[in-house]
Amino acid sequence: MLSRVAENLYWTARYIERAEDTARLVSVNSHLLLDLPHHTALGWSTLIDIMGCESRFDERYDRRTEKNVLHFLCVERDNPGSILSSLASARENLRTTRDVVSREIWEQINELYLDVREQSDAGLSPRRRDGFLKRVIRGCQTVTGLIEGTLSYTATRCFIELGRNLERADMTTRIIDVRSGNLLPKDPEELRPFENLQWMSVLKSLTGYQMYRQQVRLRVRGPDVLRFLLQDRHFPRAVARSLESLSWELQSLPRHDRALAAVALVRAEVLEADVQSLARSPDDLHDFIDELQIGFNNIHDAIATTYFARFDDVPRAVTAEAEEDEED
């Protein structure tokens, strides 16, 4: 496989996963705020922190209001991490390499992007928000299902899985970092009556609430949620499981030693973490997540330098204006 094709497939999967996770995060946050008292510190600002785009947002908006945050994360064309931009980038990356995937995969990604762009042009009102987010989530899930059901187990599928699992691990740690910081306030009594609701929102952001209840069989508690999302080897969006899937995929590729070693290092750090201690200290948890983020960057660097002809520190993003509509 050409390195250019491998790179495009890798980024297509990352952008699709990013769009889905962003939609889930916005949806769950909307419902959580309905259950919390108005005076609580939680709000829309934390979503900007989760996505790591504070400076880009602050360049464009004066305040982190609900309207501004939603526009920025959902349909802002100048934000490469928005849902619309992520889908545009996924579509463009796949457009030039669609001969290596099934026609159904290309058609679904193309249709999803065009649908989301049409809705964004019409405006994202509060009344239409829920339907918009559900459309994105279901569309991305359909893409994932088509990949699972139509692609042979070749290098094409391998690079897609590498991109998806690395993005999942990255998003899971971002949600844990910011949400857990809010769940462990300086004043322990400040949000205690709503602690379970907030931890449930963390799980629901990652569609893990039902699986958590089946696996843990206890009420929702911070240390148990952290252990489940970091170290569980069965839940698809848990960090340990995503890293294990990365290892499996890399073993099928040649020259995998460097990337496999980078994955093994981060995976060992996750499995050996003292979750009880991390749950008691927001600062320690934040530092731990920072270390994992550095590890994810090292994994990406190893994959990119080994398999891709061109490597940039910043992910390649294609804005919605940079391409013409392609109805095929």
CSV table of C-alpha atoms in Angstrom, one decimal:
chain,number,residue,atom,x,y,z
A,1,MET,CA,0.0,0.0,0.0
A,2,LEU,CA,1.2,3.5,-0.8
A,3,SER,CA,2.1,5.6,2.2
A,4,ARG,CA,-0.2,8.4,1.0
A,5,VAL,CA,-3.1,6.0,0.9
A,6,ALA,CA,-2.3,4.6,4.4
A,7,GLU,CA,-2.1,8.1,5.8
A,8,ASN,CA,-5.4,9.1,4.3
A,9,LEU,CA,-7.2,6.1,5.7
A,10,TYR,CA,-5.7,6.7,9.1
A,11,TRP,CA,-6.9,10.3,9.2
A,12,THR,CA,-10.3,9.4,7.8
A,13,ALA,CA,-10.9,7.1,10.8
A,14,ARG,CA,-9.6,9.7,13.3
A,15,TYR,CA,-11.8,12.4,11.9
A,16,ILE,CA,-14.9,10.2,11.9
A,17,GLU,CA,-14.3,9.1,15.5
A,18,ARG,CA,-13.7,12.8,16.5
A,19,ALA,CA,-17.0,13.9,14.9
A,20,GLU,CA,-18.9,11.2,16.7
A,21,ASP,CA,-17.3,11.8,20.1
A,22,THR,CA,-17.8,15.5,19.9
A,23,ALA,CA,-21.5,15.0,19.1
A,24,ARG,CA,-21.8,12.6,22.0
A,25,LEU,CA,-20.1,15.1,24.4
A,26,VAL,CA,-22.3,18.0,23.4
A,27,SER,CA,-25.5,15.9,23.7
A,28,VAL,CA,-24.6,14.5,27.1
A,29,ASN,CA,-23.6,17.9,28.4
A,30,SER,CA,-26.9,19.4,27.3
A,31,HIS,CA,-28.8,16.8,29.3
A,32,LEU,CA,-26.6,17.0,32.3
A,33,LEU,CA,-27.0,20.8,32.7
A,34,LEU,CA,-30.8,20.3,32.9
A,35,ASP,CA,-30.3,18.2,36.0
A,36,LEU,CA,-27.9,20.5,37.8
A,37,PRO,CA,-28.7,23.7,39.7
A,38,HIS,CA,-28.1,26.9,37.9
A,39,HIS,CA,-25.5,28.1,40.3
A,40,THR,CA,-23.0,25.3,39.7
A,41,ALA,CA,-19.7,26.0,38.0
A,42,LEU,CA,-20.2,23.4,35.3
A,43,GLY,CA,-21.3,24.8,32.0
A,44,TRP,CA,-20.3,24.9,28.3
A,45,SER,CA,-16.9,26.2,28.9
A,46,THR,CA,-15.5,22.8,29.9
A,47,LEU,CA,-16.2,21.4,26.4
A,48,ILE,CA,-13.7,23.8,25.0
A,49,ASP,CA,-11.2,22.6,27.5
A,50,ILE,CA,-11.9,19.0,26.7
A,51,MET,CA,-11.2,19.6,23.0
A,52,GLY,CA,-8.0,21.5,23.7
A,53,CYS,CA,-8.9,24.5,21.5
A,54,GLU,CA,-9.0,27.3,24.1
A,55,SER,CA,-6.8,29.7,22.1
A,56,ARG,CA,-8.6,29.2,18.8
A,57,PHE,CA,-11.9,29.7,20.5
A,58,ASP,CA,-10.8,32.9,22.3
A,59,GLU,CA,-9.5,34.4,19.1
A,60,ARG,CA,-13.1,34.3,17.7
A,61,TYR,CA,-15.4,34.8,20.6
A,62,ASP,CA,-15.5,37.1,23.6
A,63,ARG,CA,-17.5,34.8,25.9
A,64,ARG,CA,-18.0,31.0,26.3
A,65,THR,CA,-21.8,31.1,26.0
A,66,GLU,CA,-23.9,28.2,25.1
A,67,LYS,CA,-24.5,29.6,21.6
A,68,ASN,CA,-20.9,30.4,20.9
A,69,VAL,CA,-19.6,27.0,22.2
A,70,LEU,CA,-22.2,25.0,20.2
A,71,HIS,CA,-21.5,26.9,17.0
A,72,PHE,CA,-17.7,26.5,17.5
A,73,LEU,CA,-17.8,22.8,18.2
A,74,CYS,CA,-20.5,21.8,15.8
A,75,VAL,CA,-20.5,23.9,12.6
A,76,GLU,CA,-17.5,26.4,12.8
A,77,ARG,CA,-15.7,26.0,9.5
A,78,ASP,CA,-12.5,27.6,10.8
A,79,ASN,CA,-12.3,25.1,13.6
A,80,PRO,CA,-10.6,22.0,12.3
A,81,GLY,CA,-12.0,20.1,15.3
A,82,SER,CA,-15.6,20.9,14.8
A,83,ILE,CA,-18.1,18.3,13.7
A,84,LEU,CA,-18.5,19.9,10.3
A,85,SER,CA,-14.8,20.3,9.7
A,86,SER,CA,-14.0,16.8,10.9
A,87,LEU,CA,-16.5,15.3,8.5
A,88,ALA,CA,-15.2,17.5,5.7
A,89,SER,CA,-11.7,16.3,6.4
A,90,ALA,CA,-12.7,12.7,6.6
A,91,ARG,CA,-14.6,13.0,3.2
A,92,GLU,CA,-11.6,14.7,1.5
A,93,ASN,CA,-9.1,12.2,2.8
A,94,LEU,CA,-11.2,9.3,1.6
A,95,ARG,CA,-12.2,10.9,-1.7
A,96,THR,CA,-8.7,10.4,-3.2
A,97,THR,CA,-8.4,6.8,-1.9
A,98,ARG,CA,-12.0,5.5,-2.2
A,99,ASP,CA,-11.0,2.8,-4.6
A,100,VAL,CA,-9.5,0.8,-1.6
A,101,VAL,CA,-12.8,0.7,0.4
A,102,SER,CA,-16.3,-0.4,-0.5
A,103,ARG,CA,-18.5,2.0,-2.4
A,104,GLU,CA,-21.0,2.0,0.5
A,105,ILE,CA,-18.4,3.5,2.9
A,106,TRP,CA,-17.7,6.4,0.6
A,107,GLU,CA,-21.3,7.0,-0.1
A,108,GLN,CA,-22.2,7.1,3.6
A,109,ILE,CA,-19.4,9.5,4.5
A,110,ASN,CA,-20.3,11.7,1.6
A,111,GLU,CA,-24.0,11.7,2.4
A,112,LEU,CA,-23.3,12.4,6.1
A,113,TYR,CA,-21.1,15.4,5.3
A,114,LEU,CA,-23.5,16.9,2.8
A,115,ASP,CA,-26.4,16.4,5.3
A,116,VAL,CA,-24.6,18.0,8.2
A,117,ARG,CA,-23.5,20.9,6.0
A,118,GLU,CA,-27.0,21.5,4.9
A,119,GLN,CA,-28.3,21.5,8.5
A,120,SER,CA,-25.5,23.9,9.6
A,121,ASP,CA,-26.3,26.3,6.8
A,122,ALA,CA,-29.9,26.3,8.0
A,123,GLY,CA,-28.8,27.2,11.5
A,124,LEU,CA,-28.4,25.1,14.7
A,125,SER,CA,-31.3,26.3,16.8
A,126,PRO,CA,-31.9,24.7,20.3
A,127,ARG,CA,-34.9,22.9,18.9
A,128,ARG,CA,-32.9,21.3,16.1
A,129,ARG,CA,-29.8,20.6,18.1
A,130,ASP,CA,-30.9,17.1,19.4
A,131,GLY,CA,-31.8,15.9,16.0
A,132,PHE,CA,-28.6,17.2,14.5
A,133,LEU,CA,-26.4,15.4,17.1
A,134,LYS,CA,-28.3,12.2,16.7
A,135,ARG,CA,-27.9,12.3,12.9
A,136,VAL,CA,-24.1,12.7,13.3
A,137,ILE,CA,-23.8,9.9,15.9
A,138,ARG,CA,-25.9,7.5,13.9
A,139,GLY,CA,-24.1,8.4,10.7
A,140,CYS,CA,-20.7,7.8,12.2
A,141,GLN,CA,-21.9,4.5,13.7
A,142,THR,CA,-23.1,3.5,10.2
A,143,VAL,CA,-19.7,4.1,8.8
A,144,THR,CA,-18.1,2.0,11.5
A,145,GLY,CA,-20.6,-0.8,10.9
A,146,LEU,CA,-19.9,-0.7,7.1
A,147,ILE,CA,-16.2,-0.9,7.8
A,148,GLU,CA,-16.7,-3.8,10.1
A,149,GLY,CA,-19.0,-5.6,7.7
A,150,THR,CA,-17.5,-4.9,4.3
A,151,LEU,CA,-13.7,-4.5,4.5
A,152,SER,CA,-11.4,-7.4,4.2
A,153,TYR,CA,-8.7,-7.9,6.9
A,154,THR,CA,-6.0,-6.2,4.9
A,155,ALA,CA,-3.7,-3.2,5.4
A,156,THR,CA,-6.6,-0.9,4.4
A,157,ARG,CA,-8.6,-2.0,7.4
A,158,CYS,CA,-5.5,-2.0,9.6
A,159,PHE,CA,-4.7,1.7,9.1
A,160,ILE,CA,-8.4,2.6,9.7
A,161,GLU,CA,-8.4,0.7,13.0
A,162,LEU,CA,-5.1,2.4,14.0
A,163,GLY,CA,-6.6,5.8,13.5
A,164,ARG,CA,-9.9,5.0,15.2
A,165,ASN,CA,-8.4,3.4,18.3
A,166,LEU,CA,-5.8,6.1,18.9
A,167,GLU,CA,-8.5,8.8,18.6
A,168,ARG,CA,-10.8,6.9,21.0
A,169,ALA,CA,-8.0,6.7,23.6
A,170,ASP,CA,-7.2,10.4,23.2
A,171,MET,CA,-10.8,11.5,23.6
A,172,THR,CA,-11.4,9.2,26.6
A,173,THR,CA,-8.5,10.8,28.5
A,174,ARG,CA,-9.6,14.3,27.6
A,175,ILE,CA,-13.1,13.7,29.0
A,176,ILE,CA,-11.7,12.1,32.1
A,177,ASP,CA,-9.3,14.9,32.7
A,178,VAL,CA,-11.7,17.9,32.4
A,179,ARG,CA,-14.8,16.2,33.8
A,180,SER,CA,-12.9,14.6,36.8
A,181,GLY,CA,-11.4,18.0,37.6
A,182,ASN,CA,-14.9,19.3,38.0
A,183,LEU,CA,-16.0,16.3,39.9
A,184,LEU,CA,-13.3,16.8,42.5
A,185,PRO,CA,-13.9,20.4,43.6
A,186,LYS,CA,-11.8,22.3,46.1
A,187,ASP,CA,-14.8,22.3,48.4
A,188,PRO,CA,-15.8,18.6,48.7
A,189,GLU,CA,-19.4,19.5,49.7
A,190,GLU,CA,-20.0,21.9,46.8
A,191,LEU,CA,-21.2,19.3,44.3
A,192,ARG,CA,-21.5,16.2,46.4
A,193,PRO,CA,-25.3,15.9,46.0
A,194,PHE,CA,-24.8,15.7,42.2
A,195,GLU,CA,-21.6,13.6,42.1
A,196,ASN,CA,-23.3,10.5,40.8
A,197,LEU,CA,-25.0,12.5,38.0
A,198,GLN,CA,-21.7,13.9,36.9
A,199,TRP,CA,-19.9,10.6,36.9
A,200,MET,CA,-22.8,9.2,35.0
A,201,SER,CA,-22.3,12.0,32.4
A,202,VAL,CA,-18.7,10.9,32.0
A,203,LEU,CA,-19.8,7.4,31.3
A,204,LYS,CA,-22.6,8.5,28.9
A,205,SER,CA,-20.2,10.7,27.0
A,206,LEU,CA,-18.5,7.5,26.1
A,207,THR,CA,-21.6,5.4,25.8
A,208,GLY,CA,-20.4,3.3,28.7
A,209,TYR,CA,-23.1,3.6,31.4
A,210,GLN,CA,-24.9,0.3,30.7
A,211,MET,CA,-21.6,-1.6,30.2
A,212,TYR,CA,-20.3,-0.1,33.5
A,213,ARG,CA,-23.3,-1.3,35.4
A,214,GLN,CA,-23.0,-4.8,33.9
A,215,GLN,CA,-19.3,-5.0,34.6
A,216,VAL,CA,-19.0,-3.2,38.0
A,217,ARG,CA,-22.5,-4.0,39.5
A,218,LEU,CA,-22.1,-1.1,42.0
A,219,ARG,CA,-23.4,2.4,42.2
A,220,VAL,CA,-21.6,4.9,40.2
A,221,ARG,CA,-18.4,6.0,42.1
A,222,GLY,CA,-15.4,8.0,40.9
A,223,PRO,CA,-12.7,5.4,41.5
A,224,ASP,CA,-14.8,2.7,39.9
A,225,VAL,CA,-15.5,4.9,36.8
A,226,LEU,CA,-11.8,5.8,36.5
A,227,ARG,CA,-10.8,2.1,36.7
A,228,PHE,CA,-13.4,1.1,34.1
A,229,LEU,CA,-12.6,3.8,31.6
A,230,LEU,CA,-8.8,3.5,32.0
A,231,GLN,CA,-8.1,-0.1,32.7
A,232,ASP,CA,-11.1,-2.2,31.5
A,233,ARG,CA,-10.0,-4.6,28.8
A,234,HIS,CA,-13.5,-5.4,27.5
A,235,PHE,CA,-15.1,-2.0,27.0
A,236,PRO,CA,-14.3,-0.7,23.4
A,237,ARG,CA,-13.7,2.9,24.5
A,238,ALA,CA,-11.6,2.2,27.6
A,239,VAL,CA,-8.0,3.3,27.2
A,240,ALA,CA,-6.5,-0.1,27.9
A,241,ARG,CA,-8.7,-1.8,25.4
A,242,SER,CA,-8.0,0.8,22.7
A,243,LEU,CA,-4.3,0.4,23.2
A,244,GLU,CA,-4.6,-3.4,23.1
A,245,SER,CA,-6.4,-3.1,19.8
A,246,LEU,CA,-3.6,-0.8,18.5
A,247,SER,CA,-1.1,-3.5,19.4
A,248,TRP,CA,-3.0,-6.2,17.6
A,249,GLU,CA,-3.3,-4.1,14.4
A,250,LEU,CA,0.4,-3.1,14.5
A,251,GLN,CA,1.5,-6.7,14.7
A,252,SER,CA,0.1,-7.4,11.3
A,253,LEU,CA,2.2,-4.7,9.7
A,254,PRO,CA,5.9,-4.8,8.8
A,255,ARG,CA,8.5,-2.7,10.6
A,256,HIS,CA,6.2,-2.3,13.6
A,257,ASP,CA,8.9,-2.5,16.4
A,258,ARG,CA,9.0,1.3,17.2
A,259,ALA,CA,5.3,1.9,17.2
A,260,LEU,CA,4.6,-1.3,19.1
A,261,ALA,CA,7.1,-0.4,21.8
A,262,ALA,CA,5.4,3.1,22.1
A,263,VAL,CA,2.0,1.5,22.6
A,264,ALA,CA,3.3,-1.0,25.1
A,265,LEU,CA,4.9,1.7,27.2
A,266,VAL,CA,1.6,3.7,27.4
A,267,ARG,CA,-0.5,0.6,28.0
A,268,ALA,CA,1.7,-0.5,31.0
A,269,GLU,CA,1.4,3.0,32.4
A,270,VAL,CA,-2.4,2.8,32.2
A,271,LEU,CA,-2.7,-0.7,33.7
A,272,GLU,CA,-0.3,0.0,36.6
A,273,ALA,CA,-1.9,3.3,37.6
A,274,ASP,CA,-3.1,3.6,41.2
A,275,VAL,CA,-6.7,4.6,40.5
A,276,GLN,CA,-7.7,5.1,44.1
A,277,SER,CA,-4.9,7.6,44.6
A,278,LEU,CA,-5.7,9.4,41.3
A,279,ALA,CA,-9.4,9.7,42.3
A,280,ARG,CA,-8.4,11.5,45.5
A,281,SER,CA,-6.3,14.2,43.8
A,282,PRO,CA,-7.4,16.3,40.8
A,283,ASP,CA,-3.8,17.5,40.4
A,284,ASP,CA,-2.3,14.0,40.3
A,285,LEU,CA,-5.0,12.9,37.9
A,286,HIS,CA,-4.3,15.9,35.6
A,287,ASP,CA,-0.6,15.2,35.6
A,288,PHE,CA,-1.3,11.5,34.8
A,289,ILE,CA,-3.5,12.4,31.9
A,290,ASP,CA,-0.8,14.8,30.6
A,291,GLU,CA,1.7,11.9,30.6
A,292,LEU,CA,-0.8,9.7,28.7
A,293,GLN,CA,-1.3,12.5,26.1
A,294,ILE,CA,2.5,12.7,25.6
A,295,GLY,CA,2.5,8.9,25.1
A,296,PHE,CA,-0.3,9.1,22.5
A,297,ASN,CA,1.7,11.7,20.6
A,298,ASN,CA,4.7,9.4,20.7
A,299,ILE,CA,2.5,6.6,19.3
A,300,HIS,CA,1.3,8.8,16.5
A,301,ASP,CA,4.9,10.0,15.7
A,302,ALA,CA,6.0,6.4,15.5
A,303,ILE,CA,3.2,5.4,13.2
A,304,ALA,CA,3.7,8.4,11.0
A,305,THR,CA,7.4,8.3,10.6
A,306,THR,CA,7.3,4.5,9.9
A,307,TYR,CA,4.5,4.3,7.5
A,308,PHE,CA,3.7,7.8,6.1
A,309,ALA,CA,5.9,9.6,3.5
A,310,ARG,CA,4.9,13.0,4.9
A,311,PHE,CA,4.7,13.8,8.5
A,312,ASP,CA,3.4,17.0,10.2
A,313,ASP,CA,3.1,17.6,13.9
A,314,VAL,CA,-0.4,19.1,13.3
A,315,PRO,CA,-3.0,16.8,11.8
A,316,ARG,CA,-4.0,17.7,8.2
A,317,ALA,CA,-7.4,19.3,8.1
A,318,VAL,CA,-9.4,20.2,5.1
A,319,THR,CA,-11.9,23.0,5.6
A,320,ALA,CA,-15.4,22.8,4.1
A,321,GLU,CA,-14.7,25.7,1.8
A,322,ALA,CA,-11.6,24.0,0.3
A,323,GLU,CA,-13.5,21.5,-1.7
A,324,GLU,CA,-16.4,21.3,-4.2
A,325,ASP,CA,-19.4,19.1,-3.5
A,326,GLU,CA,-19.2,15.7,-5.0
A,327,GLU,CA,-22.5,14.0,-5.3
A,328,ASP,CA,-21.2,10.6,-6.4
